[in-house]
Coordinates of C-alpha atoms in Angstrom, one line a residue:
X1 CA 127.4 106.9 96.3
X2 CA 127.1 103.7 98.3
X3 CA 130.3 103.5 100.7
X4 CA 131.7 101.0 103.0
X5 CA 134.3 101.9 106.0
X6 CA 135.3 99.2 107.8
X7 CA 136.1 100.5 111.4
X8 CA 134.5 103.0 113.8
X9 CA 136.8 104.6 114.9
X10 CA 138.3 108.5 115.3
X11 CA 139.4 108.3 111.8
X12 CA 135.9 106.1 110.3
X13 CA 133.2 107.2 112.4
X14 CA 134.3 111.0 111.2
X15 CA 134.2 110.2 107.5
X16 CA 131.1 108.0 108.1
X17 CA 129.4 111.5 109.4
X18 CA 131.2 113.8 106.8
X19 CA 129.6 111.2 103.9
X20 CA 126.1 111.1 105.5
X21 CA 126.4 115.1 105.9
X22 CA 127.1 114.8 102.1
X23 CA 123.6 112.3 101.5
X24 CA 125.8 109.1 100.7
X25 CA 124.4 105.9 102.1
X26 CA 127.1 104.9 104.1
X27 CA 127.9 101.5 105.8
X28 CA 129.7 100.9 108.7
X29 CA 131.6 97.7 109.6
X30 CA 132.5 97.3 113.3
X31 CA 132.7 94.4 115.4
X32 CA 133.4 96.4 119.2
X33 CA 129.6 97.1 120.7
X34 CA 130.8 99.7 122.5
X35 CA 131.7 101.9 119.6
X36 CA 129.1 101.1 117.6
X37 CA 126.7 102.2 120.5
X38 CA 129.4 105.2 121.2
X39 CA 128.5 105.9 117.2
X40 CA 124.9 105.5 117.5
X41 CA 124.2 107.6 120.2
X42 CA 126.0 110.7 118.0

């Protein structure tokens, strides 16, 4: 399943890694650079 989540977030980034646990493609949508480097580093 192809998902989109708009927001990184507690609440996104935690179903974002749930899903890619689960092999969906996932796609996060996140304007802040510092949680989307926050996000990438986990």
């Amino acid at each position: 399943m192809f998902v989109v989540i708009a927001g990184g977030g507690r609440t996104g980034a935690q179903l974002a890694h749930y899903l890619l646990n689960e092999n969906h493609t996932v796609h996060l949508v996140e304007n802040r650079k510092e949680v989307i480097s926050r996000i990438h580093k986990e």
